[in-house]
Coordinates of C-alpha atoms in Angstrom, one line a residue:
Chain A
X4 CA 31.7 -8.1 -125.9
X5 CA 30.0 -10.1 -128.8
X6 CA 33.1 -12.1 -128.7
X7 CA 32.7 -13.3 -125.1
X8 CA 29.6 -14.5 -125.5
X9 CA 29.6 -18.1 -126.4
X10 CA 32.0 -18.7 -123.5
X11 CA 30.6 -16.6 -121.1
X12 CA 27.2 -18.1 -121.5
X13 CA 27.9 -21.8 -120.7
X14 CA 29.7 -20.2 -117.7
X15 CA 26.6 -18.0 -116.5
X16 CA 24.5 -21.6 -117.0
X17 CA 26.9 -23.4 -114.7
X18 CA 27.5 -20.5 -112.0
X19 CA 23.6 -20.8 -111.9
X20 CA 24.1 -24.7 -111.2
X21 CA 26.7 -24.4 -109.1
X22 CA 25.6 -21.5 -106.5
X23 CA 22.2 -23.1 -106.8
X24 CA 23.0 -26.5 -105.0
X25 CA 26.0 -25.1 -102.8
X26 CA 24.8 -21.4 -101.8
X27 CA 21.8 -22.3 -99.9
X28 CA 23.7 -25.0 -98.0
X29 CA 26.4 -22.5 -96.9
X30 CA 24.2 -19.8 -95.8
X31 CA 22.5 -22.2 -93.9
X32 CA 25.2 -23.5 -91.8
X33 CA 28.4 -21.2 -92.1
X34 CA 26.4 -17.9 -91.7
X35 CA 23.0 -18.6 -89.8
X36 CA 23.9 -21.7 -87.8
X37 CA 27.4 -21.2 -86.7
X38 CA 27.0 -17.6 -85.6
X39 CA 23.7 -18.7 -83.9
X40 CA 25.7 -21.5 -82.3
X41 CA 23.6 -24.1 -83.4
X42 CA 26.8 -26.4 -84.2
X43 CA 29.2 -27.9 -82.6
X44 CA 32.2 -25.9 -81.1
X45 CA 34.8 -27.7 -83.5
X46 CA 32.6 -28.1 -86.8
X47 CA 33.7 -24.7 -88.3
X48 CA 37.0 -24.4 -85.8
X49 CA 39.6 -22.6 -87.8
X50 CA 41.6 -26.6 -88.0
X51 CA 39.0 -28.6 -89.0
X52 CA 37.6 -25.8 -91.8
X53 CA 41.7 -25.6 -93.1
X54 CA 41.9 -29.7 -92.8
X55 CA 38.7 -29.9 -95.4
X56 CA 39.4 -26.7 -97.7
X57 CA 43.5 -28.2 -98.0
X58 CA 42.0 -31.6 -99.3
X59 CA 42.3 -31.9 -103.1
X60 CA 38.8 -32.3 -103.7
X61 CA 38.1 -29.3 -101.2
X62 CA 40.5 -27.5 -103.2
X63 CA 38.3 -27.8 -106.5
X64 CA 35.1 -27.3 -105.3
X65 CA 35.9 -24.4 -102.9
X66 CA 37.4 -22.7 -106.3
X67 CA 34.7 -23.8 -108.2
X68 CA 32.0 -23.0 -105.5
X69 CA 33.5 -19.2 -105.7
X70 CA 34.6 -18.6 -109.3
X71 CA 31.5 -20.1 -111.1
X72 CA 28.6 -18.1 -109.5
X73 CA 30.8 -14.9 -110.1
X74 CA 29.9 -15.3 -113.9
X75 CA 26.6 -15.8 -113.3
X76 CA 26.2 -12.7 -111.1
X77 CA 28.4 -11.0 -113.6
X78 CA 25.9 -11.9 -116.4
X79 CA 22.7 -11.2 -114.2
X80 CA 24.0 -7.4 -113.3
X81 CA 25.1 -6.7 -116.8
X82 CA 21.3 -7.6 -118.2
X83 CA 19.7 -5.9 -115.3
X84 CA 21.3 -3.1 -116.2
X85 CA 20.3 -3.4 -119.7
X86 CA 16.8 -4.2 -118.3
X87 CA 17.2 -0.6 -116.5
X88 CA 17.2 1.1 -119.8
X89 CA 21.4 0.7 -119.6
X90 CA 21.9 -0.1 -122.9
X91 CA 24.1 2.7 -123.9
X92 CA 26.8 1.9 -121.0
X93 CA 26.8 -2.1 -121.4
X94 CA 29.8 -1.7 -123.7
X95 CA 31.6 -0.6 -120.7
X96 CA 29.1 -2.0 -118.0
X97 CA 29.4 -5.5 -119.7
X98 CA 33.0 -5.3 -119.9
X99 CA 33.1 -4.3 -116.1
X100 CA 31.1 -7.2 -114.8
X101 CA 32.7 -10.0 -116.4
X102 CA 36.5 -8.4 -115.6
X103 CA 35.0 -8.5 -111.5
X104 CA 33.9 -12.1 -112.5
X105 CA 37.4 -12.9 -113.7
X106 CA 39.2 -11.2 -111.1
X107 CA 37.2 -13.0 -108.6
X108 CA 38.1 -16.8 -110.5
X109 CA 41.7 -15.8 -110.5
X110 CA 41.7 -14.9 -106.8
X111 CA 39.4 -18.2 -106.4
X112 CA 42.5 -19.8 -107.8
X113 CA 45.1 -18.0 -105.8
X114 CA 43.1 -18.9 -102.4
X115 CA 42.8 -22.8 -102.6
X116 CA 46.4 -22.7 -103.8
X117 CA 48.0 -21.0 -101.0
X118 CA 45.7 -22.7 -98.5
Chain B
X25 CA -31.5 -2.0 -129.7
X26 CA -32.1 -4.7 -126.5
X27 CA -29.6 -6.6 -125.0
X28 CA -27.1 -5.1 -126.0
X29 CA -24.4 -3.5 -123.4
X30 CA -22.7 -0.2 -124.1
X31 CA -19.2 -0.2 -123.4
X32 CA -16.3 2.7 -123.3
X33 CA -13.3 2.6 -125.4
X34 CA -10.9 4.5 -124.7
X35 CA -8.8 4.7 -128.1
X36 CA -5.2 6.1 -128.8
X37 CA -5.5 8.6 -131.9
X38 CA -2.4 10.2 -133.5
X39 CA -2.8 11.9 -136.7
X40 CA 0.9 13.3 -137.3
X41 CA -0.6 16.1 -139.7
X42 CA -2.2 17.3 -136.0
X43 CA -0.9 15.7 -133.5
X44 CA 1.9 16.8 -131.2
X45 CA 1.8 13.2 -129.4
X46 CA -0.8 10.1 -129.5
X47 CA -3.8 11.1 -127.6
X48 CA -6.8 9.1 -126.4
X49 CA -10.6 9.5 -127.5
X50 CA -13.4 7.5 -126.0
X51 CA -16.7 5.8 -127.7
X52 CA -19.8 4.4 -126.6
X53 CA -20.1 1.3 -128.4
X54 CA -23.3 -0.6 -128.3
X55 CA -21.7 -4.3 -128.2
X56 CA -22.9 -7.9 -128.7
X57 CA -22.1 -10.6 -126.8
X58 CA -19.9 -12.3 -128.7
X59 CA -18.2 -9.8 -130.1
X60 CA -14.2 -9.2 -129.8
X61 CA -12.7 -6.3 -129.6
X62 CA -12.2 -6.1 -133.4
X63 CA -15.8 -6.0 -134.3
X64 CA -16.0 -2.8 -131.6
X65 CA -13.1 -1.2 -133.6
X66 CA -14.7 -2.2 -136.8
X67 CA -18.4 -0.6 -135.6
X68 CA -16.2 2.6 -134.6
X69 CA -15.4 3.0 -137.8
X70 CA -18.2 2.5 -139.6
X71 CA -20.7 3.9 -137.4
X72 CA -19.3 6.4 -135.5
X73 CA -15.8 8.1 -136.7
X74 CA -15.0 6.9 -140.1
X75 CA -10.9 8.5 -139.3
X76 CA -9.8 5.6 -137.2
X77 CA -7.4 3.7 -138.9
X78 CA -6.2 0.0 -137.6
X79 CA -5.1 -3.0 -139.4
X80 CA -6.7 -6.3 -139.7
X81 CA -7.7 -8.7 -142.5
X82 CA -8.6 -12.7 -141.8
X83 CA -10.5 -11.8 -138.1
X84 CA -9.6 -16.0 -137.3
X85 CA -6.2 -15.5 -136.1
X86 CA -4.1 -16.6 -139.1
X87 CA -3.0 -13.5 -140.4
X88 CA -1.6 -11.7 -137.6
X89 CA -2.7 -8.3 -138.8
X90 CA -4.6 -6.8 -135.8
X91 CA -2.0 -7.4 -133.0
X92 CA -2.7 -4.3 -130.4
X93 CA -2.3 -3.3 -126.8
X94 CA -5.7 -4.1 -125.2
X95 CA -6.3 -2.8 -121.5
X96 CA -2.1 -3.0 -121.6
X97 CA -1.9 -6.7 -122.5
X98 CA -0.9 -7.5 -126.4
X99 CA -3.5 -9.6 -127.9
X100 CA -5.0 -10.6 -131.4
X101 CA -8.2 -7.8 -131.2
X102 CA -10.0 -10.2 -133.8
X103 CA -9.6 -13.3 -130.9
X104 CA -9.9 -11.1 -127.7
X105 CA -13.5 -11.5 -126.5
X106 CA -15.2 -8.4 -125.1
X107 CA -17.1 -10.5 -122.4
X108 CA -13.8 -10.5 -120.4
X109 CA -13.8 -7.0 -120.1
X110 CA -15.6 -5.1 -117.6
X111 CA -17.4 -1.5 -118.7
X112 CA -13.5 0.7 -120.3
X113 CA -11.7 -1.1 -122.5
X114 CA -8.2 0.2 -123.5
X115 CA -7.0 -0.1 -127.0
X116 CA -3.8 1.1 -128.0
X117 CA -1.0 0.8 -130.7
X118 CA 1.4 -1.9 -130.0
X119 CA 4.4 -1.3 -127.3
X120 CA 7.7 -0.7 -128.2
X121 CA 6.9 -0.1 -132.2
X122 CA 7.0 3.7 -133.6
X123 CA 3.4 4.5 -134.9
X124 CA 2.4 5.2 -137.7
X125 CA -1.0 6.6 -137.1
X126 CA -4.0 5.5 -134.4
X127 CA -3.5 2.1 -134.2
X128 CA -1.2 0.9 -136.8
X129 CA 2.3 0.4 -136.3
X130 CA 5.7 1.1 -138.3
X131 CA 6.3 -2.7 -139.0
X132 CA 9.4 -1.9 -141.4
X133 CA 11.9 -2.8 -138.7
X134 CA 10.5 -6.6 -137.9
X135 CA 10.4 -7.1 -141.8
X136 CA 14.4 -6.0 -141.9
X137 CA 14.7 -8.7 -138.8
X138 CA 13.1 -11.4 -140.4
X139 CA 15.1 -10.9 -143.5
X140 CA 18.3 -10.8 -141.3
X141 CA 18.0 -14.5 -140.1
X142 CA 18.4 -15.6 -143.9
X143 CA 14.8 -17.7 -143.3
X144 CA 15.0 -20.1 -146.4
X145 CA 16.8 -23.2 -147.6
X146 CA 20.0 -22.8 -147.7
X147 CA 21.7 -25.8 -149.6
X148 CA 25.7 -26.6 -148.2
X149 CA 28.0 -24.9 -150.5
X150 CA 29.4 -26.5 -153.5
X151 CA 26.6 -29.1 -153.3
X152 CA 24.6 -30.5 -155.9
X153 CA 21.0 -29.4 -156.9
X154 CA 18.8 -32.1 -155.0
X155 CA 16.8 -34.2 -157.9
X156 CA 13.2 -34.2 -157.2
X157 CA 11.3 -34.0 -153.7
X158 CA 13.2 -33.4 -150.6
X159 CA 12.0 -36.4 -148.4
X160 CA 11.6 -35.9 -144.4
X161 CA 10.3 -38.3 -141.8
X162 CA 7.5 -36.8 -139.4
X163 CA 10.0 -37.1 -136.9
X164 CA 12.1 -34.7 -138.9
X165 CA 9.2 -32.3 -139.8
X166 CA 8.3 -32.5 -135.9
X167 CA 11.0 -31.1 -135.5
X168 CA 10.6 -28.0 -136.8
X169 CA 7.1 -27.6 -136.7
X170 CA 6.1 -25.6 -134.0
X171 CA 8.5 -22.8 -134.9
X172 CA 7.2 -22.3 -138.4
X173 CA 3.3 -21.9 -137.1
X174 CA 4.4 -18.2 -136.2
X175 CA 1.8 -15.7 -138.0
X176 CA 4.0 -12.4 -137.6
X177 CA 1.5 -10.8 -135.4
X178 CA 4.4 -9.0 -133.4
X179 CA 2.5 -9.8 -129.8
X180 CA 6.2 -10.7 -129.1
X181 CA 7.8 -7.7 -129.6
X182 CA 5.7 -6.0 -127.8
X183 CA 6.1 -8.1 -124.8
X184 CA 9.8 -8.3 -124.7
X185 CA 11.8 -6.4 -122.0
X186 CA 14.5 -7.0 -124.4
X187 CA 12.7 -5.2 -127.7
X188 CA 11.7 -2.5 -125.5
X189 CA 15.7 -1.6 -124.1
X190 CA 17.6 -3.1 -126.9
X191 CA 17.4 -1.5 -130.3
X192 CA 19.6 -3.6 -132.5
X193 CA 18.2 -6.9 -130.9
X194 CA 16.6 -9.2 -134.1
X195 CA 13.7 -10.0 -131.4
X196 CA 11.6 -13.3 -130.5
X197 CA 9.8 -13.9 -133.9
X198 CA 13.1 -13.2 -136.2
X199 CA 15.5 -15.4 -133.9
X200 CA 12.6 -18.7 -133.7
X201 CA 12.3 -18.1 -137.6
X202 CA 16.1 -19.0 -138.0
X203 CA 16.1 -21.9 -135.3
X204 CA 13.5 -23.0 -137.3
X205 CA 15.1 -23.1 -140.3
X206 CA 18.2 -24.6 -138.7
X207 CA 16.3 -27.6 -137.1
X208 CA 15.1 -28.1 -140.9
X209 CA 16.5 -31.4 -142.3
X210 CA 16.4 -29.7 -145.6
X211 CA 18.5 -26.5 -144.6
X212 CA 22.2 -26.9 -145.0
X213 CA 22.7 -23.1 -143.5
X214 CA 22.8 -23.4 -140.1
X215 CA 26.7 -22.1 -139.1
X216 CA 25.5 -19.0 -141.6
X217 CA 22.8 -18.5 -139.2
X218 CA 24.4 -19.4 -135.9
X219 CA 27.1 -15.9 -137.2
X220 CA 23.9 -14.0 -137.6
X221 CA 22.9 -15.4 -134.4
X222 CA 26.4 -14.5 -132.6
X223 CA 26.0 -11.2 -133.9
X224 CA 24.5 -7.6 -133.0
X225 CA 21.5 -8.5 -131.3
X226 CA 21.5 -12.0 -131.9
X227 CA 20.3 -15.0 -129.4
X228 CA 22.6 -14.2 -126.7
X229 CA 20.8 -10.6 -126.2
X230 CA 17.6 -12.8 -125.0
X231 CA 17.9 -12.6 -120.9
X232 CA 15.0 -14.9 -121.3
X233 CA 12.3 -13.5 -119.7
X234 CA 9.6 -15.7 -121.2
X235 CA 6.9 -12.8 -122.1
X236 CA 7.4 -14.0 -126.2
X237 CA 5.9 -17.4 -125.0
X238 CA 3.3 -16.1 -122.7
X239 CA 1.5 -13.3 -125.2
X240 CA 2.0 -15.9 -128.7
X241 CA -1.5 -16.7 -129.7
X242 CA -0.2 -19.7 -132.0
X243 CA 1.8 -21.3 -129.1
X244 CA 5.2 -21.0 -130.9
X245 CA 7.0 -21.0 -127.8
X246 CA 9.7 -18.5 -129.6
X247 CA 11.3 -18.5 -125.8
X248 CA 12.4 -22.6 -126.2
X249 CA 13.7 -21.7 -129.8
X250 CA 15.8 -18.9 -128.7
X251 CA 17.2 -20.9 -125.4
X252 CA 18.0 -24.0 -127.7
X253 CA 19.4 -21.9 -130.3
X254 CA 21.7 -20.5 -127.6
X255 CA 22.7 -24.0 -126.9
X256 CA 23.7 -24.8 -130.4
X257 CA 25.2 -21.9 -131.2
X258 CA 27.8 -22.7 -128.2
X259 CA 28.3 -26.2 -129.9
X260 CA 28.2 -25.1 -133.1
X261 CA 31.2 -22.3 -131.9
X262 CA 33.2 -24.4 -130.3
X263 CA 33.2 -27.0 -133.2
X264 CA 34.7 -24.1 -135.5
X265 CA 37.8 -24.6 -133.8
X266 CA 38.0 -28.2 -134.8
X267 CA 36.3 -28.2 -138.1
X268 CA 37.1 -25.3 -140.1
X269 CA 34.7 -23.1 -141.6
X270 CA 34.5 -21.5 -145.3
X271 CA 32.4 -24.1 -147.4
X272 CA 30.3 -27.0 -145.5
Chain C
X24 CA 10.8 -1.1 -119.4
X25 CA 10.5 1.9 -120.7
X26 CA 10.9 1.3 -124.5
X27 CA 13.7 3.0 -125.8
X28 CA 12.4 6.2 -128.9
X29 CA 14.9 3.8 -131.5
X30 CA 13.5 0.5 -130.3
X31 CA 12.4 -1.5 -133.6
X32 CA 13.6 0.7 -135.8
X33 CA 14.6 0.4 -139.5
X34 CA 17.7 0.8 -141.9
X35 CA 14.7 3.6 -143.2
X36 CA 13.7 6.7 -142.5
X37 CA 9.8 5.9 -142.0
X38 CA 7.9 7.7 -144.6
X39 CA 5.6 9.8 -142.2
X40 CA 6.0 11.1 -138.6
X41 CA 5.9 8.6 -136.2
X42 CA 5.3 8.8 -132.8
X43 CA 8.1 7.4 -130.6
X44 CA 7.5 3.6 -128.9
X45 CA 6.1 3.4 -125.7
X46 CA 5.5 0.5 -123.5
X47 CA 2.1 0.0 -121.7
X48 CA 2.1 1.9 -118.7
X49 CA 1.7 -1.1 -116.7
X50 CA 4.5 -2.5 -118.1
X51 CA 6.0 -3.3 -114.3
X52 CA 2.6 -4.6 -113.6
X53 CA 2.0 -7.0 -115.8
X54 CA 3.1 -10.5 -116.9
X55 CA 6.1 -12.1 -115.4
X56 CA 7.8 -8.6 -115.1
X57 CA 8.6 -8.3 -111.7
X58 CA 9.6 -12.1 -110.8
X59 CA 12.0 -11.7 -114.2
X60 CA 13.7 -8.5 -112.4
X61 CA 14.0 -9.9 -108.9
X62 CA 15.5 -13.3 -110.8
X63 CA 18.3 -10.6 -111.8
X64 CA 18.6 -8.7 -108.8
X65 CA 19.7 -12.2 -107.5
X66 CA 23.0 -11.5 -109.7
X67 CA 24.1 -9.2 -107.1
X68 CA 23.3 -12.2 -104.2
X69 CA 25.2 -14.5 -106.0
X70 CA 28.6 -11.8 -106.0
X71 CA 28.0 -10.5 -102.7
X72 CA 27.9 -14.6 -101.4
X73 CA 30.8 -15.3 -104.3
X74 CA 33.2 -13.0 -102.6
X75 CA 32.0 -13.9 -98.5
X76 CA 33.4 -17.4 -99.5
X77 CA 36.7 -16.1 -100.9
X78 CA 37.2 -13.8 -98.1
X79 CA 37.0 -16.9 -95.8
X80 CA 39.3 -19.4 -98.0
X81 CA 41.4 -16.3 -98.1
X82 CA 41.4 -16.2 -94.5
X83 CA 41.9 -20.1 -93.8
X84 CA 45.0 -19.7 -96.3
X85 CA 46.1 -16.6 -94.1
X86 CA 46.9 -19.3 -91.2
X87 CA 45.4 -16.5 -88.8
X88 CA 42.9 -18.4 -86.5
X89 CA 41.8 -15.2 -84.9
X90 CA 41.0 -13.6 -87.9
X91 CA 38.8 -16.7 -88.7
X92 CA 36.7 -16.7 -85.7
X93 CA 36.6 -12.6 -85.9
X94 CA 34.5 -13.6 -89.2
X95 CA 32.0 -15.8 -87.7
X96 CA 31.6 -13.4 -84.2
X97 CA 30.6 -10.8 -87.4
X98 CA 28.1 -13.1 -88.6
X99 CA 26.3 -12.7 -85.2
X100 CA 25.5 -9.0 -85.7
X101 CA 21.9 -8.7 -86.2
X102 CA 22.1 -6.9 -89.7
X103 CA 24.7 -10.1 -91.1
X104 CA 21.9 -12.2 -90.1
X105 CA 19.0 -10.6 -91.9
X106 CA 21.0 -10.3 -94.7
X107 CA 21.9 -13.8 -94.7
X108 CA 18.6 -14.9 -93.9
X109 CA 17.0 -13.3 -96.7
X110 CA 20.2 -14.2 -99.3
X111 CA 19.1 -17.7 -98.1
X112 CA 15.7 -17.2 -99.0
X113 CA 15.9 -15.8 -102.5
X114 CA 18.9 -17.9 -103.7
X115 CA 17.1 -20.8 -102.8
X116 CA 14.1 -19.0 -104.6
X117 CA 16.4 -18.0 -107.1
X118 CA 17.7 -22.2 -107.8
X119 CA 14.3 -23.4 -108.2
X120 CA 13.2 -20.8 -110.8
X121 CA 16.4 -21.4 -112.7
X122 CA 15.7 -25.3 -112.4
X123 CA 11.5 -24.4 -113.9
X124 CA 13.5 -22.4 -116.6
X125 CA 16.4 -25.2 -117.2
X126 CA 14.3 -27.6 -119.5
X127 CA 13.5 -24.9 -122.3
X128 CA 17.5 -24.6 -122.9
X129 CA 17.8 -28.1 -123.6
X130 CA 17.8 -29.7 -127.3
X131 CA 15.3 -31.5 -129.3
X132 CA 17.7 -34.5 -128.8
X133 CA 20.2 -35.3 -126.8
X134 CA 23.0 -37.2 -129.1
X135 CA 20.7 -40.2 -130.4
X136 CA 18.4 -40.3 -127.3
X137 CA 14.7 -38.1 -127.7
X138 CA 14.9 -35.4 -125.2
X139 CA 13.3 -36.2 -122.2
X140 CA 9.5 -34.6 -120.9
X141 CA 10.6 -31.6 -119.1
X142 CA 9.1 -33.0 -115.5
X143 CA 12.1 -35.4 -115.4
X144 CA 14.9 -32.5 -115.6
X145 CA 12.9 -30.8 -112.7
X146 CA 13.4 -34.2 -111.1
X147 CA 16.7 -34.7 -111.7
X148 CA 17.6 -31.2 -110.8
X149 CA 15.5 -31.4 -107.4
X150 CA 17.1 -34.4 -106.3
X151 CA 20.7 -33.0 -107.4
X152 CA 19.7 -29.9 -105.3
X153 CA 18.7 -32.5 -102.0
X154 CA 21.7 -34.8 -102.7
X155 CA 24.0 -31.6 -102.8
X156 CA 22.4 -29.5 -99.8
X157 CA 22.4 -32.4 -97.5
X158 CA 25.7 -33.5 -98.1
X159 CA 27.1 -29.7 -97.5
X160 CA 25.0 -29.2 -94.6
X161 CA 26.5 -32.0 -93.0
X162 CA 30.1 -31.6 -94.2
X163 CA 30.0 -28.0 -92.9
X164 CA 28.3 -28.9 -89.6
X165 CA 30.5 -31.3 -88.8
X166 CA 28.4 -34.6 -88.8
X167 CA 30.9 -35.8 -91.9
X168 CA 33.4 -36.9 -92.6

């Protein structure tokens, strides 16, 4: 674990970053103002949303927009759970999170590829 | 005795000849008002039951001796004035350390932490002895300043989430201690530190949580030294894989 | 907190009995505690939001349109939307406390330049945060490009 840390910190910093100033702005209009029908019928059609995500530039930041915050949640579990008197299991708790947060990236990867 | 104001303290006592477990035992104290919560502890003492033990020396805040849980909070007793206090005041051993007896802590772990961070000069390998003064600009010397005005009074640890759940972690006192040395122009050590740091309970334990900074009576700010340190310990990581290591 | 019976302990056995470490017992109570926890808890926001996007890209890349739309008609269940509602709230929350904490990580000096007073970061940071919400918003409603 010790070993990770110098890369997985600078990673936790920017997932913070990075979920910070795209998060809100997705909740916002992908989950509260599309379902509510607030937008229009074609802003989040199934062609338009494939059109933007398939652009090179939509390819990056959709992958970054997913993988990035991962590590940051992965780092925020793993000391909540130390927090939570978990020190005894972060060897294995620790190890956990950051595997889901790397899984996560590579599927990141794997989904704005095959888009 | 007029104008004076009796107030209740409720004391933690542990004697481990008798004691089981720490208990509490309550005094009336006749106080003044400008008294702090020292000079109650002090009266108890000498007026009242001369068996309560608890550490303090300078009673101005440089010696950071008399560090102890007052009505939960961790404070300096000989600069916590009993006019903020209403009719019970609380007075208890500080958190997270074992205790030795009533209010006076085991303090043997923090010395072993300081030790750990290497705090002193540490000249580059190989290089020569420095003739005569070391010079520093006030620029230089401001940069290290505020991080060497720490008075080991432990408030930190006893505030720090961290402290409480974490035994091996070196703690907010220990960890500023060696960014200050590091930020020292004189100091040639700082990759030996920045190992310590990477280490068992170094920097990157901190979740930063802030209450070092909040409860420090000499405004350290050990919470900016351990975020920066985290910072250049990244750097000073990463540039081990272009410069190599073993003799600076 | 509850502080652990080994916390601060020594290399030494101590030379007397000591009675095991304890934290106040209003240790949720008091300071910053409970923000601090409930800036954590916001770990599990940011996975649960983390994987939501990659099941969608996943989807988009699926070249299923049905299965796309099936997503959003979800979203309309009363429970999605409280949930969202309230991962809105605290992540946004959750950005500005990490932007107050930002400053304190940054070095004394950046390269040759001082470091700058701490109010400009927050600055910086706020504006990056309008500048980048804006700009989504309208990208995902559909006013751009």
């Amino acid at each position: 674990m010790l070993k990770l840390e110098p890369i997985v910190w600078p990673l936790f910093g920017l997932g913070m970053l990075v979920g910070g100033l795209l998060y809100p702005a997705f909740l916002l209009v992908a989950t509260l103002a599309q379902p509510l029908g607030v937008l229009s019928a074609d802003a989040l059609s199934f062609e338009r949303a494939h059109a933007l995500a398939s652009h090179p530039i939509g390819r990056v930041v959709l992958a970054a927009a997913i993988a990035f915050p991962l590590w940051a949640g992965a780092h925020h579990v793993r000391h909540l759970s130390i927090d939570l008197g978990g020190i005894a299991r972060d060897a294995w708790f620790g190890a956990l999170c950051y595997a889901v947060a790397l899984a996560g990236s590579v599927l990141a990867v794997m989904a704005v590829v095959r888009l | 005795m007029s104008g004076r104001e009796t107030k209740t303290f409720v004391v933690t006592r542990f004697d481990p000849d008798r004691d089981e477990a720490p208990r509490t035992q309550e005094y009336e104290v006749p106080v003044r008002g400008d008294w702090k919560v020292l000079d109650a502890l002090n009266y108890i003492k000498d007026e009242v039951d001369p068996t309560l033990s608890h550490r303090w020396s300078c009673r101005m805040a440089v010696c950071g001796s008399c560090g102890m849980q007052v009505n939960g909070e961790p404070k300096l007793t000989c600069k916590t004035a009993l006019r903020e206090y209403g009719e019970r005041v609380e007075v208890g051993p500080l958190a997270n350390f074992p205790v030795v007896r009533d209010l006076v802590i085991e303090m043997d772990g923090f010395m072993e932490r300081l030790s750990a961070v290497k705090p002193w000069i540490l000249e580059a390998k190989g290089a020569a002895e420095v003739e005569g003064p070391h010079r520093q600009t006030p620029d230089e010397l401001a940069a290290f300043k505020q991080y060497s005005m720490c008075i080991n009074c432990m408030l930190c640890y006893a505030a720090c989430p961290v402290v409480a759940n974490e035994p091996d972690f070196l703690g907010p006192a220990a960890l500023a201690l060696g960014h200050r040395y590091n930020q020292d122009s004189r100091d040639h050590g700082a990759s030996e530190r920045h190992e310590v740091f990477r280490g068992e309970g170094g920097v990157f334990s901190c979740s930063y949580a802030n209450e070092c900074s909040e409860v420090c009576p000499k405004n350290v700010d050990p919470s900016k030294a351990i975020q920066q340190a985290k910072l250049l310990n990244v750097l000073d990581w990463a540039k081990g894989f272009v410069v190599p290591r073993g003799g600076k | 907190m509850r502080a652990r019976v080994d916390a601060m302990k020594s290399s030494r056995p101590p030379r007397t009995r000591t009675a095991d470490p304890t934290p106040p017992p209003n240790f949720w109570r008091r300071g910053n505690y409970l923000p601090y926890i409930a800036f954590g808890s916001c770990g599990l926001l940011l996975f649960a939001v983390g994987f939501g996007l990659l099941r969608l890209v996943w989807t988009l890349g699926s070249g299923d349109p049905a299965a796309w739309n099936a997503i959003f008609e979800s979203y309309g269940h009363p429970l999605y939307l409280a949930f969202h509602a309230f991962a809105l709230v605290a992540l946004t929350w959750f950005t500005f406390r990490f932007f107050r904490l930002f400053p304190k990580t940054q070095p004394p000096k950046l390269g040759p330049l001082p470091r700058p007073p701490d109010s400009v970061f927050l600055l910086g940071l706020g504006g990056a945060f309008f500048v980048a919400t804006t700009l989504a918003s309208l990208v995902l409603g559909g006013a751009l490009p």
